[in-house]
């Protein structure tokens, strides 16, 4: 994973704002000094009206740089022009105040230092060269005018050397500062990525994960932990887990993970307590991996049932082949109509073979319930086609089943599963109803974001004592039934994120599924 943080250089606007602020501050200090007098009664800044003219010009330059800091000129060009103007103005100020001997030449150094920090090495040396040429140019003018002193050349060389040394030193400091800034940005990006990766790993854990410090304060947690502890916030004290941390401290901060069992708000939690080591070897916190024993028992039950389902499907598949051979042999024997007793026995054999075959088909269907391919089903034409197929298998049901479905409704469901669920419910309703016209009704309606299908018959309904066992496997009130129909129907409904239930009184079964949107 690549670091997301990138080195951020000082922006041109911020750099120029910093330089202009320094210029304005220096101008203010010089102006205040011009208002003060020394012990000899002379102003600390010589020049009189010339100094005030110089101040106005410099103030105009500072204001101009403030106006141009929005990027109309390139950063390097603007900085170069500004530093060159500063050097010229400082040399003029130096000329008004006893030249090279007045000490005002030292004001060149802060500007060169600032330029060295804000520019690359060659530009820093270029600015120092401009200052040096300006100083020697001023010394030459003084010499031509006959106002030069014997030590002016020495002072010029000394100040020029100071300019170069300042530029080089500040350039090196600036380069190290930028390198440190870039390194800090890279390290910050890496740390941010590691924190993000740590959070992803933490949230992907199926267990509830809680990180506590030595005092029992919460440092990190995942969403699973919020199931057991409400309103978690980093830094808060978890009194429910404080006994575990205290026991860990009392045992001498063991470095090995330990098994823990703890009750929290009526939940029996089990898991591991893992100490968190730091580089110096000191242990400063623990990570708790916890799961509810009820959830573990439920998961074990699901795994066991899944394994049992696979075993049952395999057994059913193995039964199917010899059963088909028995049925085929019975069909061949049935062609002999000479002996009525034999015909009766053959009918019993064939009926039971078909019943066992139906049971095998139900078990195999149950084993395929996870192969879901949900699609958007337009309900009205689907129900018409379903009733056509049902009346082909049950001709006497033609005209006895009434269907009510609003136009345009679409259901998100596996088409094959929906056919089997509704076919099973219709068969039950037809079996237990009066079989008169309108005795079975198939109704569809919309409630909020759900589509509700009701299969209603006019039969007596399910006895109250049997309602709790209605969807259990192999439970039936009909001697001819296998007891798997409603169980399989509910399993197929749940596989499609739907719900099948019985709504007393009377014979009313409801299939509640999700609406499909185009």
Short mmCIF file of C-alpha atoms in Angstrom, two decimals:
data_model
loop_
_atom_site.label_atom_id
_atom_site.label_comp_id
_atom_site.label_asym_id
_atom_site.label_seq_id
_atom_site.Cartn_x
_atom_site.Cartn_y
_atom_site.Cartn_z
CA UNK A 1 0.00 0.00 0.00
CA UNK A 2 1.46 3.32 -1.05
CA UNK A 3 1.60 6.22 1.33
CA UNK A 4 -1.11 8.74 0.68
CA UNK A 5 0.76 11.69 2.17
CA UNK A 6 2.99 13.71 -0.18
CA UNK A 7 5.70 16.26 0.72
CA UNK A 8 4.07 19.68 0.95
CA UNK A 9 6.37 22.61 0.14
CA UNK A 10 5.71 26.10 1.49
CA UNK A 11 3.23 27.72 -0.89
CA UNK A 12 4.42 30.78 -2.86
CA UNK A 13 1.67 32.92 -1.37
CA UNK A 14 2.61 31.97 2.19
CA UNK A 15 6.33 32.51 1.51
CA UNK A 16 5.84 35.97 0.01
CA UNK A 17 3.43 36.90 2.78
CA UNK A 18 6.12 35.96 5.30
CA UNK A 19 8.75 38.10 3.51
CA UNK A 20 6.40 41.07 3.16
CA UNK A 21 5.52 40.86 6.83
CA UNK A 22 9.22 41.04 7.69
CA UNK A 23 9.65 44.09 5.39
CA UNK A 24 6.71 45.90 6.97
CA UNK A 25 7.98 45.16 10.48
CA UNK A 26 11.50 46.38 9.63
CA UNK A 27 10.13 49.57 8.07
CA UNK A 28 8.07 50.24 11.20
CA UNK A 29 11.11 49.73 13.46
CA UNK A 30 13.25 52.06 11.33
CA UNK A 31 10.54 54.72 11.32
CA UNK A 32 10.25 54.57 15.12
CA UNK A 33 14.04 54.82 15.42
CA UNK A 34 13.98 57.97 13.29
CA UNK A 35 11.74 59.57 15.90
CA UNK A 36 14.21 58.84 18.70
CA UNK A 37 17.38 60.73 19.51
CA UNK A 38 20.71 59.57 20.82
CA UNK A 39 22.79 61.01 23.68
CA UNK A 40 24.20 63.63 21.32
CA UNK A 41 20.73 64.84 20.41
CA UNK A 42 20.94 63.44 16.89
CA UNK A 43 18.27 61.15 15.43
CA UNK A 44 19.12 57.45 15.48
CA UNK A 45 18.37 57.38 11.74
CA UNK A 46 20.15 60.04 9.71
CA UNK A 47 18.94 61.46 6.42
CA UNK A 48 16.06 63.65 7.50
CA UNK A 49 13.69 64.27 4.57
CA UNK A 50 15.64 61.83 2.41
CA UNK A 51 14.91 59.04 4.91
CA UNK A 52 11.19 59.85 4.88
CA UNK A 53 11.22 59.79 1.08
CA UNK A 54 13.05 56.46 1.27
CA UNK A 55 10.41 55.21 3.72
CA UNK A 56 7.56 56.20 1.37
CA UNK A 57 9.23 54.46 -1.58
CA UNK A 58 9.89 51.32 0.45
CA UNK A 59 6.34 51.35 1.78
CA UNK A 60 5.07 51.54 -1.81
CA UNK A 61 7.27 48.56 -2.71
CA UNK A 62 5.96 46.55 0.23
CA UNK A 63 2.37 47.37 -0.73
CA UNK A 64 3.12 46.39 -4.32
CA UNK A 65 4.49 43.01 -3.24
CA UNK A 66 1.37 42.46 -1.13
CA UNK A 67 -0.80 43.10 -4.19
CA UNK A 68 1.28 40.81 -6.43
CA UNK A 69 1.39 37.88 -4.03
CA UNK A 70 -1.70 36.28 -5.67
CA UNK A 71 0.46 34.63 -8.32
CA UNK A 72 0.35 37.07 -11.25
CA UNK A 73 4.13 36.71 -11.39
CA UNK A 74 6.02 33.47 -10.96
CA UNK A 75 7.18 32.74 -7.43
CA UNK A 76 10.90 32.68 -8.28
CA UNK A 77 10.70 35.83 -10.44
CA UNK A 78 8.73 37.72 -7.83
CA UNK A 79 11.11 36.66 -5.05
CA UNK A 80 14.15 37.65 -7.16
CA UNK A 81 12.73 41.10 -7.95
CA UNK A 82 11.75 41.63 -4.33
CA UNK A 83 15.18 40.63 -2.95
CA UNK A 84 16.96 42.80 -5.55
CA UNK A 85 14.79 45.78 -4.57
CA UNK A 86 15.42 45.08 -0.88
CA UNK A 87 19.19 45.00 -1.45
CA UNK A 88 19.06 48.31 -3.35
CA UNK A 89 16.93 49.95 -0.66
CA UNK A 90 19.18 48.72 2.17
CA UNK A 91 22.28 50.04 0.36
CA UNK A 92 20.56 53.44 -0.06
CA UNK A 93 19.71 53.43 3.66
CA UNK A 94 23.33 52.52 4.38
CA UNK A 95 24.51 55.45 2.23
CA UNK A 96 22.35 57.87 4.23
CA UNK A 97 23.80 56.59 7.51
CA UNK A 98 27.62 56.79 7.38
CA UNK A 99 28.02 54.26 4.58
CA UNK A 100 29.78 50.96 5.26
CA UNK A 101 30.79 52.12 8.74
CA UNK A 102 27.26 52.89 9.95
CA UNK A 103 26.33 49.25 10.52
CA UNK A 104 23.15 49.35 8.41
CA UNK A 105 24.76 47.05 5.86
CA UNK A 106 24.06 44.20 8.26
CA UNK A 107 20.36 44.58 7.39
CA UNK A 108 21.20 42.79 4.13
CA UNK A 109 21.78 39.55 6.03
CA UNK A 110 18.16 38.90 7.20
CA UNK A 111 16.93 39.31 3.61
CA UNK A 112 19.56 36.96 2.26
CA UNK A 113 18.77 34.48 5.04
CA UNK A 114 15.07 34.58 4.14
CA UNK A 115 15.88 34.17 0.45
CA UNK A 116 18.14 31.21 1.23
CA UNK A 117 15.39 29.47 3.17
CA UNK A 118 12.79 30.00 0.45
CA UNK A 119 14.87 29.18 -2.63
CA UNK A 120 17.24 26.57 -4.01
CA UNK A 121 21.02 26.76 -3.68
CA UNK A 122 21.90 28.52 -6.92
CA UNK A 123 19.33 31.26 -6.37
CA UNK A 124 20.58 31.81 -2.82
CA UNK A 125 24.11 32.32 -4.18
CA UNK A 126 22.71 34.54 -6.94
CA UNK A 127 21.08 36.82 -4.36
CA UNK A 128 24.36 36.96 -2.39
CA UNK A 129 26.18 37.88 -5.61
CA UNK A 130 23.70 40.72 -6.24
CA UNK A 131 24.34 42.05 -2.72
CA UNK A 132 28.12 41.77 -3.20
CA UNK A 133 28.06 43.60 -6.55
CA UNK A 134 25.85 46.30 -5.07
CA UNK A 135 28.21 46.77 -2.11
CA UNK A 136 31.29 46.97 -4.30
CA UNK A 137 29.41 49.27 -6.67
CA UNK A 138 28.59 51.58 -3.80
CA UNK A 139 32.23 51.49 -2.63
CA UNK A 140 33.33 52.36 -6.18
CA UNK A 141 30.96 55.32 -6.35
CA UNK A 142 32.28 56.54 -2.98
CA UNK A 143 35.83 56.23 -4.31
CA UNK A 144 35.03 58.19 -7.48
CA UNK A 145 33.40 60.94 -5.45
CA UNK A 146 36.41 61.14 -3.14
CA UNK A 147 34.37 60.24 -0.08
CA UNK A 148 35.82 56.77 0.37
CA UNK A 149 37.83 55.72 3.37
CA UNK A 150 40.80 53.42 3.37
CA UNK A 151 38.90 50.71 5.17
CA UNK A 152 35.84 50.76 2.87
CA UNK A 153 37.17 48.00 0.64
CA UNK A 154 37.90 45.81 3.65
CA UNK A 155 34.42 46.41 5.10
CA UNK A 156 32.87 45.70 1.70
CA UNK A 157 34.75 42.43 1.37
CA UNK A 158 33.89 41.44 4.94
CA UNK A 159 30.19 42.21 4.43
CA UNK A 160 30.19 40.39 1.08
CA UNK A 161 31.73 37.34 2.74
CA UNK A 162 29.04 37.51 5.43
CA UNK A 163 26.39 37.67 2.69
CA UNK A 164 27.69 34.50 1.01
CA UNK A 165 28.10 32.66 4.31
CA UNK A 166 24.55 33.60 5.34
CA UNK A 167 23.13 32.50 1.98
CA UNK A 168 24.97 29.16 2.05
CA UNK A 169 24.11 28.43 5.69
CA UNK A 170 20.42 29.25 5.32
CA UNK A 171 20.22 27.33 2.02
CA UNK A 172 21.60 24.24 3.78
CA UNK A 173 19.19 24.72 6.68
CA UNK A 174 16.30 25.16 4.26
CA UNK A 175 17.27 22.03 2.34
CA UNK A 176 17.44 20.00 5.56
CA UNK A 177 14.11 21.45 6.70
CA UNK A 178 12.45 20.55 3.39
CA UNK A 179 13.94 17.05 3.53
CA UNK A 180 12.69 16.62 7.09
CA UNK A 181 9.27 17.91 6.05
CA UNK A 182 9.13 15.48 3.13
CA UNK A 183 10.24 12.60 5.37
CA UNK A 184 7.65 13.55 7.98
CA UNK A 185 4.97 13.67 5.28
CA UNK A 186 5.96 10.23 4.00
CA UNK A 187 6.03 8.80 7.50
CA UNK A 188 2.70 10.45 8.23
CA UNK A 189 1.24 8.90 5.08
CA UNK A 190 2.61 5.50 6.00
CA UNK A 191 1.20 5.80 9.51
CA UNK A 192 -2.18 6.87 8.11
CA UNK A 193 -2.19 3.89 5.77
CA UNK A 194 -1.20 1.54 8.58
CA UNK A 195 -3.99 2.94 10.72
CA UNK A 196 -6.44 2.46 7.85
CA UNK A 197 -5.22 -1.09 7.28
CA UNK A 198 -5.44 -1.78 11.01
CA UNK A 199 -9.02 -0.48 11.03
CA UNK A 200 -9.95 -2.69 8.06
CA UNK A 201 -8.49 -5.76 9.75
CA UNK A 202 -10.18 -4.83 13.02
CA UNK A 203 -13.60 -4.42 11.41
CA UNK A 204 -13.25 -7.66 9.42
CA UNK A 205 -12.99 -9.72 12.60
CA UNK A 206 -16.04 -11.84 13.37
CA UNK A 207 -15.26 -11.60 17.08
CA UNK A 208 -15.89 -8.50 19.14
CA UNK A 209 -12.47 -6.83 19.47
CA UNK A 210 -11.72 -4.31 22.23
CA UNK A 211 -8.32 -2.68 22.87
CA UNK A 212 -7.78 -1.39 26.42
CA UNK A 213 -4.87 0.34 28.11
CA UNK A 214 -3.58 -0.50 31.58
CA UNK A 215 -6.23 1.66 33.20
CA UNK A 216 -9.09 -0.05 31.40
CA UNK A 217 -9.71 2.86 29.02
CA UNK A 218 -10.95 2.07 25.53
CA UNK A 219 -8.46 2.65 22.71
CA UNK A 220 -9.96 0.81 19.75
CA UNK A 221 -12.98 -1.35 19.00
CA UNK A 222 -14.90 -2.82 16.09
CA UNK A 223 -18.57 -2.85 15.16
CA UNK A 224 -19.09 -6.30 16.65
CA UNK A 225 -18.15 -4.92 20.08
CA UNK A 226 -21.01 -2.43 19.88
CA UNK A 227 -23.42 -5.36 20.08
CA UNK A 228 -22.26 -5.99 23.64
CA UNK A 229 -21.37 -2.46 24.79
CA UNK A 230 -23.58 0.45 23.77
CA UNK A 231 -22.30 3.93 22.86
CA UNK A 232 -18.63 3.11 22.77
CA UNK A 233 -16.20 6.02 22.58
CA UNK A 234 -12.43 6.06 22.57
CA UNK A 235 -10.96 7.01 25.90
CA UNK A 236 -13.95 5.98 27.97
CA UNK A 237 -13.63 3.62 30.92
CA UNK A 238 -15.32 0.25 30.50
CA UNK A 239 -16.31 -0.88 34.00
CA UNK A 240 -17.63 -4.19 32.62
CA UNK A 241 -14.14 -5.20 31.49
CA UNK A 242 -12.13 -3.50 34.21
CA UNK A 243 -11.98 -6.70 36.36
CA UNK A 244 -10.25 -8.53 33.49
CA UNK A 245 -7.59 -5.81 33.19
CA UNK A 246 -7.10 -5.67 36.96
CA UNK A 247 -6.70 -9.45 37.10
CA UNK A 248 -4.13 -9.23 34.30
CA UNK A 249 -2.17 -6.59 36.24
CA UNK A 250 -2.38 -8.56 39.49
CA UNK A 251 -0.96 -11.63 37.73
CA UNK A 252 2.19 -9.70 36.88
CA UNK A 253 1.39 -8.61 33.31
CA UNK A 254 1.78 -12.06 31.69
CA UNK A 255 2.99 -11.81 28.09
CA UNK A 256 1.08 -14.87 26.87
CA UNK A 257 -2.54 -14.78 25.76
CA UNK A 258 -5.02 -16.22 28.22
CA UNK A 259 -8.51 -17.64 27.96
CA UNK A 260 -11.19 -15.46 29.55
CA UNK A 261 -14.83 -15.99 30.38
CA UNK A 262 -16.89 -13.02 31.48
CA UNK A 263 -20.54 -12.04 31.82
CA UNK A 264 -21.58 -8.69 30.34
CA UNK A 265 -25.17 -7.46 30.56
CA UNK A 266 -26.61 -10.95 30.68
CA UNK A 267 -24.39 -12.28 27.90
CA UNK A 268 -21.84 -14.96 28.62
CA UNK A 269 -18.74 -13.96 26.66
CA UNK A 270 -15.73 -16.15 26.04
CA UNK A 271 -12.50 -15.34 24.26
CA UNK A 272 -8.84 -14.46 24.58
CA UNK A 273 -6.93 -11.70 26.33
CA UNK A 274 -3.80 -10.84 24.30
CA UNK A 275 -1.21 -8.40 25.75
CA UNK A 276 0.04 -5.66 23.43
CA UNK A 277 3.87 -5.40 23.46
CA UNK A 278 5.77 -2.20 22.70
CA UNK A 279 9.37 -1.95 21.32
CA UNK A 280 11.03 -1.60 24.73
CA UNK A 281 9.31 -4.77 25.93
CA UNK A 282 6.94 -3.04 28.33
CA UNK A 283 3.31 -4.16 28.16
CA UNK A 284 0.91 -1.26 28.08
CA UNK A 285 -2.41 -2.69 27.04
CA UNK A 286 -4.47 -5.70 26.07
CA UNK A 287 -6.63 -6.82 23.17
CA UNK A 288 -9.79 -8.75 24.01
CA UNK A 289 -11.31 -11.08 21.41
CA UNK A 290 -14.79 -12.04 22.61
CA UNK A 291 -17.81 -13.97 21.35
CA UNK A 292 -21.20 -14.68 22.82
CA UNK A 293 -21.56 -18.33 23.79
CA UNK A 294 -25.13 -18.26 22.47
CA UNK A 295 -23.84 -17.13 19.06
CA UNK A 296 -21.19 -19.85 19.10
CA UNK A 297 -23.80 -22.47 19.93
CA UNK A 298 -26.02 -21.19 17.13
CA UNK A 299 -23.14 -21.26 14.66
CA UNK A 300 -22.22 -24.79 15.71
CA UNK A 301 -25.85 -25.77 15.21
CA UNK A 302 -25.88 -24.28 11.72
CA UNK A 303 -22.67 -26.09 10.79
CA UNK A 304 -24.07 -29.34 12.13
CA UNK A 305 -27.33 -28.88 10.24
CA UNK A 306 -25.47 -28.03 7.04
CA UNK A 307 -23.37 -31.18 7.35
CA UNK A 308 -26.50 -33.19 8.11
CA UNK A 309 -28.21 -31.67 5.08
CA UNK A 310 -25.35 -32.67 2.80
CA UNK A 311 -25.40 -36.19 4.24
CA UNK A 312 -29.17 -36.41 3.78
CA UNK A 313 -28.92 -35.21 0.19
CA UNK A 314 -26.27 -37.83 -0.56
CA UNK A 315 -28.40 -40.57 0.99
CA UNK A 316 -31.44 -39.39 -0.98
CA UNK A 317 -29.43 -39.45 -4.18
CA UNK A 318 -28.32 -43.02 -3.46
CA UNK A 319 -31.92 -44.10 -2.71
CA UNK A 320 -33.19 -42.61 -5.95
CA UNK A 321 -31.57 -45.11 -8.32
CA UNK A 322 -32.81 -48.39 -6.71
CA UNK A 323 -36.20 -46.75 -6.17
CA UNK A 324 -36.46 -46.00 -9.86
CA UNK A 325 -35.64 -49.64 -10.64
CA UNK A 326 -38.36 -50.83 -8.25
CA UNK A 327 -40.92 -48.49 -9.80
CA UNK A 328 -40.00 -49.59 -13.31
CA UNK A 329 -40.28 -53.26 -12.33
CA UNK A 330 -43.70 -52.57 -10.80
CA UNK A 331 -44.88 -50.91 -13.99
CA UNK A 332 -43.85 -53.98 -15.96
CA UNK A 333 -45.64 -56.31 -13.55
CA UNK A 334 -48.77 -54.15 -13.68
CA UNK A 335 -49.21 -55.02 -17.33
CA UNK A 336 -50.38 -58.48 -16.21
CA UNK A 337 -54.07 -57.95 -15.29
CA UNK A 338 -54.88 -61.62 -14.69
CA UNK A 339 -54.62 -61.65 -10.88
CA UNK A 340 -56.61 -58.91 -9.00
CA UNK A 341 -54.75 -59.60 -5.76
CA UNK A 342 -51.46 -59.07 -7.49
CA UNK A 343 -52.79 -55.83 -8.99
CA UNK A 344 -53.72 -54.59 -5.53
CA UNK A 345 -50.25 -55.37 -4.17
CA UNK A 346 -48.66 -53.70 -7.18
CA UNK A 347 -50.71 -50.55 -6.60
CA UNK A 348 -49.54 -50.45 -3.00
CA UNK A 349 -45.95 -50.90 -4.14
CA UNK A 350 -46.19 -48.20 -6.83
CA UNK A 351 -48.00 -45.72 -4.55
CA UNK A 352 -45.36 -46.09 -1.86
CA UNK A 353 -42.58 -45.90 -4.44
CA UNK A 354 -44.01 -42.63 -5.72
CA UNK A 355 -44.35 -41.36 -2.16
CA UNK A 356 -40.73 -42.21 -1.36
CA UNK A 357 -39.66 -40.65 -4.66
CA UNK A 358 -41.52 -37.46 -3.72
CA UNK A 359 -39.73 -37.46 -0.38
CA UNK A 360 -36.39 -37.86 -2.14
CA UNK A 361 -37.23 -34.99 -4.51
CA UNK A 362 -38.09 -32.78 -1.53
CA UNK A 363 -34.79 -33.58 0.19
CA UNK A 364 -32.82 -32.87 -2.99
CA UNK A 365 -34.69 -29.58 -3.42
CA UNK A 366 -33.78 -28.67 0.15
CA UNK A 367 -30.13 -29.38 -0.60
CA UNK A 368 -30.25 -26.93 -3.54
CA UNK A 369 -31.83 -24.05 -1.61
CA UNK A 370 -28.55 -22.11 -1.50
CA UNK A 371 -28.34 -21.89 -5.30
CA UNK A 372 -30.32 -18.68 -5.49
CA UNK A 373 -30.55 -16.57 -8.63
CA UNK A 374 -32.84 -13.71 -7.73
CA UNK A 375 -34.42 -11.65 -10.50
CA UNK A 376 -37.12 -9.05 -10.96
CA UNK A 377 -40.39 -10.94 -11.56
CA UNK A 378 -43.48 -9.14 -12.86
CA UNK A 379 -46.07 -10.66 -10.60
CA UNK A 380 -49.36 -10.52 -12.55
CA UNK A 381 -48.29 -12.60 -15.61
CA UNK A 382 -46.28 -14.91 -13.37
CA UNK A 383 -49.34 -15.75 -11.25
CA UNK A 384 -51.46 -16.35 -14.36
CA UNK A 385 -48.87 -18.81 -15.65
CA UNK A 386 -48.59 -20.44 -12.22
CA UNK A 387 -52.35 -21.05 -12.05
CA UNK A 388 -52.36 -22.49 -15.57
CA UNK A 389 -49.72 -25.05 -14.57
CA UNK A 390 -51.53 -25.82 -11.31
CA UNK A 391 -54.89 -26.44 -13.01
CA UNK A 392 -53.17 -28.69 -15.54
CA UNK A 393 -52.04 -30.89 -12.62
CA UNK A 394 -55.38 -30.41 -10.79
CA UNK A 395 -58.06 -30.04 -13.50
CA UNK A 396 -60.86 -29.86 -10.94
CA UNK A 397 -59.29 -26.65 -9.54
CA UNK A 398 -60.02 -24.74 -12.75
CA UNK A 399 -62.23 -21.78 -11.88
CA UNK A 400 -62.06 -22.47 -8.15
CA UNK A 401 -58.98 -20.31 -7.47
CA UNK A 402 -59.35 -16.52 -7.55
CA UNK A 403 -56.24 -14.40 -8.13
CA UNK A 404 -55.92 -10.71 -7.19
CA UNK A 405 -52.73 -8.87 -8.13
CA UNK A 406 -52.12 -5.13 -8.70
CA UNK A 407 -50.64 -4.27 -12.07
CA UNK A 408 -46.99 -3.34 -12.31
CA UNK A 409 -45.83 -5.05 -9.10
CA UNK A 410 -42.45 -6.72 -9.32
CA UNK A 411 -40.95 -9.14 -6.80
CA UNK A 412 -37.24 -9.84 -6.23
CA UNK A 413 -37.10 -13.64 -6.04
CA UNK A 414 -35.67 -16.75 -7.65
CA UNK A 415 -38.25 -17.74 -10.28
CA UNK A 416 -37.94 -21.48 -9.68
CA UNK A 417 -38.09 -21.06 -5.91
CA UNK A 418 -41.17 -18.82 -6.14
CA UNK A 419 -42.93 -21.38 -8.35
CA UNK A 420 -42.22 -24.13 -5.83
CA UNK A 421 -43.23 -22.09 -2.75
CA UNK A 422 -46.54 -20.87 -4.20
CA UNK A 423 -47.25 -24.24 -5.80
CA UNK A 424 -46.82 -25.91 -2.42
CA UNK A 425 -49.08 -23.36 -0.69
CA UNK A 426 -51.76 -23.70 -3.38
CA UNK A 427 -51.64 -27.49 -3.10
CA UNK A 428 -52.10 -27.27 0.67
CA UNK A 429 -54.96 -24.78 0.30
CA UNK A 430 -56.68 -26.98 -2.30
CA UNK A 431 -56.23 -30.06 -0.15
CA UNK A 432 -57.69 -28.49 3.01
CA UNK A 433 -60.34 -26.22 1.43
CA UNK A 434 -63.91 -27.01 0.41
CA UNK A 435 -62.97 -27.09 -3.30
CA UNK A 436 -65.91 -24.90 -4.20
CA UNK A 437 -65.52 -21.94 -6.61
CA UNK A 438 -63.63 -19.20 -4.78
CA UNK A 439 -62.59 -21.50 -1.94
CA UNK A 440 -58.93 -20.66 -2.61
CA UNK A 441 -57.73 -17.09 -3.08
CA UNK A 442 -54.31 -15.83 -4.11
CA UNK A 443 -53.91 -12.16 -3.16
CA UNK A 444 -50.97 -9.79 -3.72
CA UNK A 445 -50.51 -6.40 -2.07
CA UNK A 446 -47.85 -3.81 -1.25
CA UNK A 447 -46.95 -2.60 2.24
CA UNK A 448 -44.09 -0.06 2.50
CA UNK A 449 -41.15 -1.61 0.61
CA UNK A 450 -42.49 -5.16 0.82
CA UNK A 451 -44.77 -7.23 -1.39
CA UNK A 452 -47.13 -9.57 0.48
CA UNK A 453 -48.61 -12.67 -1.16
CA UNK A 454 -51.46 -14.36 0.70
CA UNK A 455 -52.75 -17.85 -0.04
CA UNK A 456 -56.16 -18.22 1.65
CA UNK A 457 -58.49 -21.21 1.81
CA UNK A 458 -61.89 -21.65 3.43
CA UNK A 459 -60.81 -24.65 5.46
CA UNK A 460 -60.82 -24.89 9.26
CA UNK A 461 -57.22 -23.73 9.54
CA UNK A 462 -54.46 -25.17 11.70
CA UNK A 463 -55.18 -26.20 15.26
CA UNK A 464 -53.62 -23.87 17.83
CA UNK A 465 -51.62 -26.73 19.34
CA UNK A 466 -50.04 -27.49 15.95
CA UNK A 467 -49.22 -23.92 14.88
CA UNK A 468 -45.84 -23.82 16.65
CA UNK A 469 -44.73 -27.00 14.82
CA UNK A 470 -46.21 -26.11 11.45
CA UNK A 471 -42.89 -25.41 9.71
CA UNK A 472 -40.90 -28.19 11.37
CA UNK A 473 -39.56 -30.93 9.08
CA UNK A 474 -41.63 -34.14 8.88
CA UNK A 475 -44.56 -32.60 10.74
CA UNK A 476 -47.85 -33.27 8.94
CA UNK A 477 -51.55 -33.64 9.69
CA UNK A 478 -52.16 -35.52 6.45
CA UNK A 479 -51.23 -39.19 6.29
CA UNK A 480 -50.52 -38.81 2.58
CA UNK A 481 -48.08 -35.93 3.09
CA UNK A 482 -44.33 -36.11 3.63
CA UNK A 483 -44.19 -33.29 6.18
CA UNK A 484 -41.48 -31.46 4.22
CA UNK A 485 -43.57 -29.16 2.03
CA UNK A 486 -43.96 -26.18 4.35
CA UNK A 487 -40.47 -26.64 5.80
CA UNK A 488 -38.94 -26.50 2.32
CA UNK A 489 -41.15 -23.54 1.37
CA UNK A 490 -39.92 -21.53 4.36
CA UNK A 491 -36.28 -22.48 3.69
CA UNK A 492 -36.60 -21.34 0.06
CA UNK A 493 -38.24 -18.10 1.20
CA UNK A 494 -35.43 -17.36 3.66
CA UNK A 495 -32.85 -18.15 0.98
CA UNK A 496 -34.42 -15.28 -1.03
CA UNK A 497 -34.38 -12.91 1.97
CA UNK A 498 -38.16 -13.31 2.34
CA UNK A 499 -40.42 -14.57 5.12
CA UNK A 500 -43.18 -17.20 5.13
CA UNK A 501 -45.58 -17.42 8.04
CA UNK A 502 -49.04 -18.59 9.04
CA UNK A 503 -51.62 -15.98 10.00
CA UNK A 504 -54.51 -17.31 12.09
CA UNK A 505 -57.45 -17.61 12.18
CA UNK A 506 -58.34 -19.74 9.17
CA UNK A 507 -56.03 -20.97 6.48
CA UNK A 508 -53.92 -17.90 5.61
CA UNK A 509 -50.26 -18.19 4.63
CA UNK A 510 -48.24 -15.03 3.93
CA UNK A 511 -45.10 -14.74 1.79
CA UNK A 512 -43.41 -11.38 2.44
CA UNK A 513 -40.66 -10.43 -0.02
CA UNK A 514 -38.82 -7.38 -1.35
CA UNK A 515 -40.18 -5.21 -4.12
CA UNK A 516 -37.99 -5.04 -7.22
CA UNK A 517 -37.29 -1.67 -8.82
CA UNK A 518 -36.21 -1.12 -12.40
#
